[in-house]
Tab-separated table of N, CA and C in Angstrom:
chain	number	residue	atom	x	y	z
A	19	MET	N	-40.404	48.840	13.542
A	19	MET	CA	-39.000	49.100	13.781
A	19	MET	C	-38.430	49.882	12.609
A	20	LYS	N	-38.944	51.052	12.378
A	20	LYS	CA	-38.516	51.871	11.241
A	20	LYS	C	-37.207	52.572	11.551
A	21	GLY	N	-36.424	52.768	10.492
A	21	GLY	CA	-35.209	53.541	10.625
A	21	GLY	C	-34.148	52.916	11.483
A	22	THR	N	-34.094	51.614	11.543
A	22	THR	CA	-33.101	50.952	12.369
A	22	THR	C	-31.717	51.138	11.765
A	23	ALA	N	-30.816	51.746	12.511
A	23	ALA	CA	-29.454	51.934	12.031
A	23	ALA	C	-28.656	50.664	12.293
A	24	LEU	N	-27.752	50.383	11.393
A	24	LEU	CA	-26.890	49.226	11.588
A	24	LEU	C	-25.864	49.548	12.660
A	25	PRO	N	-25.509	48.570	13.460
A	25	PRO	CA	-24.430	48.770	14.417
A	25	PRO	C	-23.110	48.970	13.666
A	26	ASP	N	-22.062	49.319	14.388
A	26	ASP	CA	-20.787	49.522	13.703
A	26	ASP	C	-20.290	48.207	13.100
A	27	SER	N	-19.223	48.285	12.342
A	27	SER	CA	-18.775	47.146	11.545
A	27	SER	C	-18.268	45.972	12.375
A	28	THR	N	-18.089	46.148	13.692
A	28	THR	CA	-17.653	45.017	14.503
A	28	THR	C	-18.817	44.082	14.810
A	29	ALA	N	-20.054	44.554	14.639
A	29	ALA	CA	-21.221	43.715	14.911
A	29	ALA	C	-21.341	42.659	13.821
A	30	SER	N	-21.756	41.462	14.213
A	30	SER	CA	-21.862	40.393	13.228
A	30	SER	C	-23.296	39.900	13.085
A	31	ARG	N	-24.244	40.557	13.771
A	31	ARG	CA	-25.623	40.097	13.689
A	31	ARG	C	-26.593	41.263	13.824
A	32	VAL	N	-27.623	41.239	12.985
A	32	VAL	CA	-28.712	42.216	13.054
A	32	VAL	C	-30.003	41.433	12.910
A	33	SER	N	-31.002	41.745	13.744
A	33	SER	CA	-32.311	41.094	13.634
A	33	SER	C	-33.395	42.155	13.537
A	34	LEU	N	-34.397	41.886	12.703
A	34	LEU	CA	-35.514	42.805	12.509
A	34	LEU	C	-36.829	42.035	12.622
A	35	THR	N	-37.826	42.665	13.199
A	35	THR	CA	-39.192	42.159	13.165
A	35	THR	C	-40.025	43.267	12.543
A	36	LEU	N	-40.667	42.939	11.428
A	36	LEU	CA	-41.330	43.961	10.630
A	36	LEU	C	-42.741	43.540	10.254
A	37	GLY	N	-43.557	44.524	9.901
A	37	GLY	CA	-44.916	44.258	9.453
A	37	GLY	C	-44.942	43.666	8.057
A	38	SER	N	-46.108	43.217	7.650
A	38	SER	CA	-46.294	42.580	6.341
A	38	SER	C	-46.626	43.643	5.294
A	39	SER	N	-45.593	44.398	4.891
A	39	SER	CA	-45.815	45.489	3.944
A	39	SER	C	-44.650	45.598	2.968
A	40	LEU	N	-44.892	46.300	1.862
A	40	LEU	CA	-43.812	46.533	0.906
A	40	LEU	C	-42.739	47.446	1.487
A	41	GLU	N	-43.105	48.330	2.414
A	41	GLU	CA	-42.103	49.158	3.085
A	41	GLU	C	-41.122	48.273	3.855
A	42	SER	N	-41.628	47.218	4.466
A	42	SER	CA	-40.757	46.274	5.177
A	42	SER	C	-39.806	45.584	4.205
A	43	VAL	N	-40.328	45.202	3.040
A	43	VAL	CA	-39.496	44.564	2.020
A	43	VAL	C	-38.357	45.495	1.630
A	44	ASP	N	-38.672	46.766	1.425
A	44	ASP	CA	-37.648	47.746	1.061
A	44	ASP	C	-36.596	47.872	2.160
A	45	GLN	N	-37.037	47.893	3.411
A	45	GLN	CA	-36.103	48.011	4.538
A	45	GLN	C	-35.202	46.776	4.616
A	46	VAL	N	-35.767	45.596	4.399
A	46	VAL	CA	-34.983	44.357	4.429
A	46	VAL	C	-33.933	44.387	3.317
A	47	GLU	N	-34.328	44.834	2.134
A	47	GLU	CA	-33.386	44.898	1.015
A	47	GLU	C	-32.241	45.868	1.321
A	48	ARG	N	-32.563	47.051	1.833
A	48	ARG	CA	-31.513	48.034	2.177
A	48	ARG	C	-30.581	47.476	3.248
A	49	THR	N	-31.143	46.826	4.239
A	49	THR	CA	-30.329	46.253	5.302
A	49	THR	C	-29.410	45.165	4.743
A	50	ALA	N	-29.929	44.333	3.839
A	50	ALA	CA	-29.119	43.276	3.222
A	50	ALA	C	-27.947	43.881	2.461
A	51	GLU	N	-28.236	44.938	1.712
A	51	GLU	CA	-27.189	45.590	0.924
A	51	GLU	C	-26.104	46.144	1.848
A	52	ASP	N	-26.519	46.878	2.881
A	52	ASP	CA	-25.556	47.457	3.829
A	52	ASP	C	-24.771	46.374	4.554
A	53	PHE	N	-25.470	45.344	5.011
A	53	PHE	CA	-24.820	44.292	5.796
A	53	PHE	C	-23.819	43.520	4.938
A	54	ALA	N	-24.206	43.188	3.698
A	54	ALA	CA	-23.305	42.444	2.804
A	54	ALA	C	-22.061	43.277	2.490
A	55	ALA	N	-22.246	44.577	2.270
A	55	ALA	CA	-21.091	45.443	1.989
A	55	ALA	C	-20.185	45.526	3.212
A	56	ARG	N	-20.763	45.698	4.398
A	56	ARG	CA	-19.970	45.769	5.623
A	56	ARG	C	-19.269	44.450	5.907
A	57	ALA	N	-19.875	43.345	5.457
A	57	ALA	CA	-19.277	42.027	5.675
A	57	ALA	C	-18.146	41.749	4.682
A	58	GLY	N	-17.927	42.687	3.738
A	58	GLY	CA	-16.786	42.562	2.851
A	58	GLY	C	-17.053	41.925	1.500
A	59	PHE	N	-18.330	41.720	1.152
A	59	PHE	CA	-18.626	41.170	-0.171
A	59	PHE	C	-18.403	42.259	-1.214
A	60	ASP	N	-17.991	41.872	-2.421
A	60	ASP	CA	-17.623	42.851	-3.438
A	60	ASP	C	-18.838	43.430	-4.152
A	61	GLU	N	-18.550	44.415	-5.007
A	61	GLU	CA	-19.632	45.156	-5.683
A	61	GLU	C	-20.421	44.295	-6.655
A	62	ASP	N	-19.896	43.128	-7.035
A	62	ASP	CA	-20.670	42.207	-7.871
A	62	ASP	C	-21.621	41.373	-7.026
A	63	ALA	N	-21.181	40.956	-5.851
A	63	ALA	CA	-21.986	40.077	-4.996
A	63	ALA	C	-23.076	40.832	-4.233
A	64	VAL	N	-22.790	42.050	-3.788
A	64	VAL	CA	-23.733	42.786	-2.923
A	64	VAL	C	-25.119	42.958	-3.560
A	65	PRO	N	-25.222	43.431	-4.822
A	65	PRO	CA	-26.579	43.580	-5.386
A	65	PRO	C	-27.296	42.247	-5.577
A	66	ASN	N	-26.554	41.194	-5.855
A	66	ASN	CA	-27.174	39.872	-6.006
A	66	ASN	C	-27.710	39.363	-4.676
A	67	ILE	N	-26.948	39.562	-3.614
A	67	ILE	CA	-27.408	39.171	-2.275
A	67	ILE	C	-28.659	39.977	-1.926
A	68	ALA	N	-28.614	41.297	-2.178
A	68	ALA	CA	-29.765	42.164	-1.859
A	68	ALA	C	-30.999	41.731	-2.644
A	69	MET	N	-30.827	41.370	-3.917
A	69	MET	CA	-31.976	40.943	-4.718
A	69	MET	C	-32.545	39.621	-4.197
A	70	ALA	N	-31.689	38.678	-3.845
A	70	ALA	CA	-32.158	37.394	-3.314
A	70	ALA	C	-32.940	37.610	-2.019
A	71	VAL	N	-32.406	38.462	-1.154
A	71	VAL	CA	-33.074	38.739	0.122
A	71	VAL	C	-34.403	39.453	-0.125
A	72	ARG	N	-34.440	40.380	-1.088
A	72	ARG	CA	-35.697	41.062	-1.419
A	72	ARG	C	-36.742	40.050	-1.884
A	73	GLU	N	-36.347	39.133	-2.758
A	73	GLU	CA	-37.286	38.121	-3.256
A	73	GLU	C	-37.831	37.279	-2.105
A	74	ALA	N	-36.969	36.899	-1.179
A	74	ALA	CA	-37.413	36.102	-0.029
A	74	ALA	C	-38.361	36.916	0.851
A	75	ALA	N	-38.071	38.202	1.030
A	75	ALA	CA	-38.947	39.061	1.839
A	75	ALA	C	-40.296	39.260	1.160
A	76	VAL	N	-40.290	39.452	-0.163
A	76	VAL	CA	-41.556	39.568	-0.908
A	76	VAL	C	-42.379	38.298	-0.720
A	77	ASN	N	-41.741	37.145	-0.847
A	77	ASN	CA	-42.458	35.882	-0.663
A	77	ASN	C	-43.055	35.794	0.740
A	78	ALA	N	-42.301	36.209	1.755
A	78	ALA	CA	-42.785	36.144	3.135
A	78	ALA	C	-43.992	37.058	3.340
A	79	VAL	N	-43.920	38.282	2.822
A	79	VAL	CA	-44.993	39.262	3.004
A	79	VAL	C	-46.214	38.916	2.153
A	80	LEU	N	-45.986	38.588	0.885
A	80	LEU	CA	-47.080	38.367	-0.068
A	80	LEU	C	-47.666	36.959	0.045
A	81	HIS	N	-46.837	35.958	-0.157
A	81	HIS	CA	-47.338	34.577	-0.176
A	81	HIS	C	-47.507	34.005	1.227
A	82	GLY	N	-46.575	34.308	2.122
A	82	GLY	CA	-46.663	33.782	3.478
A	82	GLY	C	-47.748	34.455	4.291
A	83	ASN	N	-47.587	35.752	4.505
A	83	ASN	CA	-48.495	36.485	5.389
A	83	ASN	C	-49.669	37.145	4.674
A	84	ALA	N	-49.690	37.134	3.355
A	84	ALA	CA	-50.785	37.716	2.559
A	84	ALA	C	-51.100	39.152	2.997
A	85	TYR	N	-50.048	39.918	3.280
A	85	TYR	CA	-50.172	41.321	3.710
A	85	TYR	C	-51.023	41.497	4.965
A	86	ASP	N	-51.191	40.454	5.769
A	86	ASP	CA	-52.009	40.533	6.986
A	86	ASP	C	-51.313	41.446	8.002
A	87	PRO	N	-51.964	42.557	8.393
A	87	PRO	CA	-51.317	43.487	9.325
A	87	PRO	C	-51.090	42.894	10.719
A	88	LYS	N	-51.745	41.794	11.038
A	88	LYS	CA	-51.547	41.154	12.335
A	88	LYS	C	-50.350	40.207	12.334
A	89	LYS	N	-49.784	39.958	11.154
A	89	LYS	CA	-48.644	39.038	11.045
A	89	LYS	C	-47.364	39.816	10.753
A	90	HIS	N	-46.252	39.238	11.182
A	90	HIS	CA	-44.949	39.874	11.010
A	90	HIS	C	-43.998	38.950	10.256
A	91	ILE	N	-42.934	39.549	9.753
A	91	ILE	CA	-41.810	38.763	9.258
A	91	ILE	C	-40.636	39.049	10.186
A	92	THR	N	-39.790	38.062	10.363
A	92	THR	CA	-38.561	38.263	11.122
A	92	THR	C	-37.395	37.970	10.195
A	93	VAL	N	-36.381	38.794	10.304
A	93	VAL	CA	-35.215	38.670	9.439
A	93	VAL	C	-33.972	38.809	10.302
A	94	SER	N	-33.017	37.904	10.105
A	94	SER	CA	-31.736	38.054	10.789
A	94	SER	C	-30.610	37.943	9.779
A	95	PHE	N	-29.592	38.750	10.014
A	95	PHE	CA	-28.385	38.767	9.193
A	95	PHE	C	-27.230	38.428	10.116
A	96	GLU	N	-26.407	37.493	9.713
A	96	GLU	CA	-25.259	37.108	10.532
A	96	GLU	C	-24.062	36.880	9.622
A	97	ALA	N	-22.958	37.505	9.969
A	97	ALA	CA	-21.714	37.306	9.226
A	97	ALA	C	-20.726	36.605	10.130
A	98	ASN	N	-20.090	35.579	9.583
A	98	ASN	CA	-19.005	34.936	10.314
A	98	ASN	C	-17.818	34.802	9.364
A	99	SER	N	-16.783	34.118	9.779
A	99	SER	CA	-15.577	34.059	8.950
A	99	SER	C	-15.792	33.273	7.663
A	100	ASP	N	-16.829	32.445	7.613
A	100	ASP	CA	-17.058	31.601	6.439
A	100	ASP	C	-18.135	32.115	5.498
A	101	ALA	N	-19.161	32.797	6.045
A	101	ALA	CA	-20.324	33.083	5.211
A	101	ALA	C	-21.188	34.193	5.800
A	102	LEU	N	-22.103	34.643	4.955
A	102	LEU	CA	-23.198	35.513	5.361
A	102	LEU	C	-24.437	34.627	5.408
A	103	VAL	N	-25.137	34.634	6.539
A	103	VAL	CA	-26.317	33.797	6.719
A	103	VAL	C	-27.502	34.710	7.009
A	104	ILE	N	-28.542	34.595	6.176
A	104	ILE	CA	-29.734	35.426	6.329
A	104	ILE	C	-30.928	34.503	6.508
A	105	ARG	N	-31.712	34.752	7.551
A	105	ARG	CA	-32.922	33.962	7.794
A	105	ARG	C	-34.122	34.882	7.705
A	106	ILE	N	-35.135	34.448	6.947
A	106	ILE	CA	-36.363	35.220	6.774
A	106	ILE	C	-37.529	34.291	7.080
A	107	ALA	N	-38.352	34.681	8.048
A	107	ALA	CA	-39.476	33.830	8.452
A	107	ALA	C	-40.773	34.609	8.386
A	108	ASP	N	-41.848	33.891	7.996
A	108	ASP	CA	-43.182	34.482	7.989
A	108	ASP	C	-44.074	33.695	8.934
A	109	GLN	N	-45.321	34.112	9.044
A	109	GLN	CA	-46.299	33.452	9.912
A	109	GLN	C	-47.448	32.886	9.087
A	110	GLY	N	-47.152	32.514	7.852
A	110	GLY	CA	-48.175	32.027	6.935
A	110	GLY	C	-48.467	30.552	7.087
A	111	PRO	N	-49.188	29.988	6.097
A	111	PRO	CA	-49.628	28.589	6.173
A	111	PRO	C	-48.513	27.569	5.939
A	112	GLY	N	-47.344	28.026	5.512
A	112	GLY	CA	-46.246	27.108	5.247
A	112	GLY	C	-46.076	26.881	3.757
A	113	LEU	N	-44.908	26.411	3.382
A	113	LEU	CA	-44.574	26.222	1.980
A	113	LEU	C	-43.820	24.919	1.817
A	114	ASP	N	-44.266	24.115	0.869
A	114	ASP	CA	-43.548	22.903	0.500
A	114	ASP	C	-42.734	23.241	-0.744
A	115	PRO	N	-41.401	23.330	-0.630
A	115	PRO	CA	-40.602	23.759	-1.773
A	115	PRO	C	-40.686	22.824	-2.974
A	116	THR	N	-41.112	21.597	-2.760
A	116	THR	CA	-41.230	20.661	-3.891
A	116	THR	C	-42.432	20.989	-4.773
A	117	THR	N	-43.339	21.851	-4.296
A	117	THR	CA	-44.523	22.202	-5.087
A	117	THR	C	-44.321	23.464	-5.923
A	118	ILE	N	-43.153	24.082	-5.829
A	118	ILE	CA	-42.893	25.312	-6.571
A	118	ILE	C	-42.666	24.949	-8.037
A	119	PRO	N	-43.457	25.536	-8.959
A	119	PRO	CA	-43.285	25.203	-10.377
A	119	PRO	C	-41.948	25.716	-10.918
A	120	ASP	N	-41.402	24.996	-11.887
A	120	ASP	CA	-40.153	25.391	-12.529
A	120	ASP	C	-40.428	26.577	-13.446
A	121	PRO	N	-39.829	27.768	-13.172
A	121	PRO	CA	-40.120	28.928	-14.010
A	121	PRO	C	-39.573	28.793	-15.437
A	122	LEU	N	-38.684	27.839	-15.657
A	122	LEU	CA	-38.119	27.653	-16.998
A	122	LEU	C	-38.888	26.646	-17.841
A	123	ALA	N	-39.874	25.976	-17.227
A	123	ALA	CA	-40.695	25.037	-17.999
A	123	ALA	C	-41.492	25.831	-19.035
A	124	PRO	N	-41.675	25.259	-20.233
A	124	PRO	CA	-42.359	26.007	-21.304
A	124	PRO	C	-43.707	26.598	-20.889
A	125	GLU	N	-44.481	25.872	-20.086
A	125	GLU	CA	-45.800	26.365	-19.693
A	125	GLU	C	-45.724	27.538	-18.712
A	126	ASN	N	-44.536	27.785	-18.131
A	126	ASN	CA	-44.392	28.850	-17.134
A	126	ASN	C	-43.575	30.047	-17.617
A	127	ILE	N	-42.985	29.951	-18.800
A	127	ILE	CA	-42.081	30.991	-19.282
A	127	ILE	C	-42.733	32.369	-19.307
A	128	LEU	N	-43.984	32.458	-19.712
A	128	LEU	CA	-44.633	33.758	-19.853
A	128	LEU	C	-45.376	34.219	-18.596
A	129	ARG	N	-45.343	33.411	-17.550
A	129	ARG	CA	-46.000	33.823	-16.306
A	129	ARG	C	-45.250	34.990	-15.682
A	130	GLY	N	-45.992	35.899	-15.099
A	130	GLY	CA	-45.372	37.079	-14.494
A	130	GLY	C	-44.808	36.830	-13.115
A	131	SER	N	-45.082	35.678	-12.541
A	131	SER	CA	-44.583	35.390	-11.200
A	131	SER	C	-43.935	34.016	-11.205
A	132	GLY	N	-43.380	33.632	-10.058
A	132	GLY	CA	-42.823	32.297	-9.924
A	132	GLY	C	-41.317	32.213	-10.101
A	133	ARG	N	-40.663	33.374	-10.195
A	133	ARG	CA	-39.220	33.349	-10.399
A	133	ARG	C	-38.423	33.665	-9.131
A	134	GLY	N	-39.091	34.014	-8.063
A	134	GLY	CA	-38.400	34.425	-6.840
A	134	GLY	C	-37.461	33.375	-6.290
A	135	ILE	N	-37.966	32.169	-6.063
A	135	ILE	CA	-37.134	31.101	-5.503
A	135	ILE	C	-36.011	30.753	-6.483
A	136	PHE	N	-36.316	30.779	-7.778
A	136	PHE	CA	-35.305	30.519	-8.804
A	136	PHE	C	-34.155	31.523	-8.673
A	137	LEU	N	-34.489	32.822	-8.545
A	137	LEU	CA	-33.460	33.854	-8.403
A	137	LEU	C	-32.690	33.697	-7.097
A	138	ILE	N	-33.401	33.398	-6.020
A	138	ILE	CA	-32.737	33.209	-4.730
A	138	ILE	C	-31.705	32.088	-4.849
A	139	ARG	N	-32.104	30.976	-5.442
A	139	ARG	CA	-31.179	29.846	-5.588
A	139	ARG	C	-30.015	30.186	-6.518
A	140	ALA	N	-30.263	31.038	-7.531
A	140	ALA	CA	-29.199	31.409	-8.464
A	140	ALA	C	-28.151	32.303	-7.797
A	141	PHE	N	-28.584	33.196	-6.911
A	141	PHE	CA	-27.671	34.185	-6.339
A	141	PHE	C	-27.019	33.751	-5.031
A	142	MET	N	-27.595	32.780	-4.343
A	142	MET	CA	-27.035	32.341	-3.069
A	142	MET	C	-26.387	30.971	-3.239
A	143	ASP	N	-25.485	30.631	-2.344
A	143	ASP	CA	-24.800	29.340	-2.426
A	143	ASP	C	-25.639	28.212	-1.849
A	144	GLU	N	-26.429	28.519	-0.823
A	144	GLU	CA	-27.304	27.518	-0.209
A	144	GLU	C	-28.634	28.180	0.129
A	145	VAL	N	-29.722	27.416	-0.027
A	145	VAL	CA	-31.055	27.878	0.353
A	145	VAL	C	-31.736	26.718	1.061
A	146	HIS	N	-32.186	26.964	2.286
A	146	HIS	CA	-32.845	25.922	3.070
A	146	HIS	C	-34.227	26.394	3.498
A	147	PHE	N	-35.200	25.489	3.435
A	147	PHE	CA	-36.571	25.767	3.863
A	147	PHE	C	-36.838	25.006	5.157
A	148	ARG	N	-37.530	25.668	6.091
A	148	ARG	CA	-37.916	24.993	7.324
A	148	ARG	C	-39.334	25.404	7.668
A	149	GLN	N	-40.170	24.412	7.968
A	149	GLN	CA	-41.556	24.680	8.369
A	149	GLN	C	-41.577	25.056	9.845
A	150	LEU	N	-42.295	26.126	10.168
A	150	LEU	CA	-42.339	26.626	11.544
A	150	LEU	C	-43.656	26.325	12.240
A	151	HIS	N	-44.719	26.067	11.497
A	151	HIS	CA	-46.038	25.730	12.070
A	151	HIS	C	-46.530	26.770	13.062
A	152	PRO	N	-47.026	27.925	12.719
A	152	PRO	CA	-47.240	28.342	11.332
A	152	PRO	C	-45.992	29.024	10.778
A	153	GLY	N	-45.953	29.080	9.479
A	153	GLY	CA	-44.916	29.842	8.812
A	153	GLY	C	-43.843	29.005	8.166
A	154	THR	N	-42.997	29.717	7.459
A	154	THR	CA	-41.860	29.135	6.768
A	154	THR	C	-40.650	30.006	7.036
A	155	GLU	N	-39.516	29.372	7.228
A	155	GLU	CA	-38.260	30.103	7.378
A	155	GLU	C	-37.342	29.707	6.228
A	156	LEU	N	-36.821	30.701	5.529
A	156	LEU	CA	-35.812	30.473	4.507
A	156	LEU	C	-34.476	30.896	5.084
A	157	THR	N	-33.473	30.051	4.907
A	157	THR	CA	-32.109	30.398	5.280
A	157	THR	C	-31.315	30.529	3.994
A	158	LEU	N	-30.741	31.705	3.779
A	158	LEU	CA	-29.942	31.988	2.595
A	158	LEU	C	-28.493	32.123	3.032
A	159	ILE	N	-27.609	31.407	2.356
A	159	ILE	CA	-26.194	31.426	2.734
A	159	ILE	C	-25.348	31.801	1.526
A	160	LYS	N	-24.469	32.778	1.735
A	160	LYS	CA	-23.492	33.169	0.719
A	160	LYS	C	-22.114	32.979	1.340
A	161	HIS	N	-21.343	32.042	0.790
A	161	HIS	CA	-20.009	31.751	1.315
A	161	HIS	C	-19.022	32.832	0.895
A	162	ARG	N	-18.083	33.065	1.773
A	162	ARG	CA	-16.991	33.975	1.426
A	162	ARG	C	-16.033	33.228	0.506
A	163	ALA	N	-15.465	33.919	-0.450
A	163	ALA	CA	-14.456	33.299	-1.311
A	163	ALA	C	-13.208	33.065	-0.464
A	164	PRO	N	-12.593	31.902	-0.614
A	164	PRO	CA	-11.375	31.666	0.173
A	164	PRO	C	-10.290	32.662	-0.231
A	165	ALA	N	-9.489	33.023	0.719
A	165	ALA	CA	-8.394	33.974	0.447
A	165	ALA	C	-7.431	33.353	-0.569
A	166	GLN	N	-7.000	34.175	-1.475
A	166	GLN	CA	-6.065	33.695	-2.499
A	166	GLN	C	-4.642	33.764	-1.942
A	167	PRO	N	-3.843	32.711	-2.206
A	167	PRO	CA	-2.451	32.751	-1.727
A	167	PRO	C	-1.680	33.876	-2.428
A	168	ALA	N	-0.741	34.451	-1.710
A	168	ALA	CA	0.076	35.532	-2.283
A	168	ALA	C	0.892	34.979	-3.450
A	169	ALA	N	1.035	35.783	-4.486
A	169	ALA	CA	1.770	35.328	-5.669
A	169	ALA	C	3.257	35.302	-5.432
């Protein structure tokens, strides 16, 4: 599904099914950036949302599907009045989030990997894991800031 254009700004949902490749990761990141901007998130939040979504897509392609060309990732973006909700699913063996090492632990500080989930949790308001058998689905939620009362 290359070159998928986003619907106009009245649309509140976009879904993609993509191959297990770095090109797919790039497409997911671009879509996240565009969707978050169209959903009204500010210039500080948009790159953070895009980075969190990229990390989740990398995990799905690399750790979940192990770049298997027969496996796909599915990604959905949904904006509502309260939040932006992004779901990323792979077809891998599954992931137990309690087994993810703490990247800030002294023994892990110099490791080149293991920071993806940490970054996702730092940039999003909620992160949920669900086992799909096979696969794992991550749900990333970024809440909209409540409207400020007029001065």
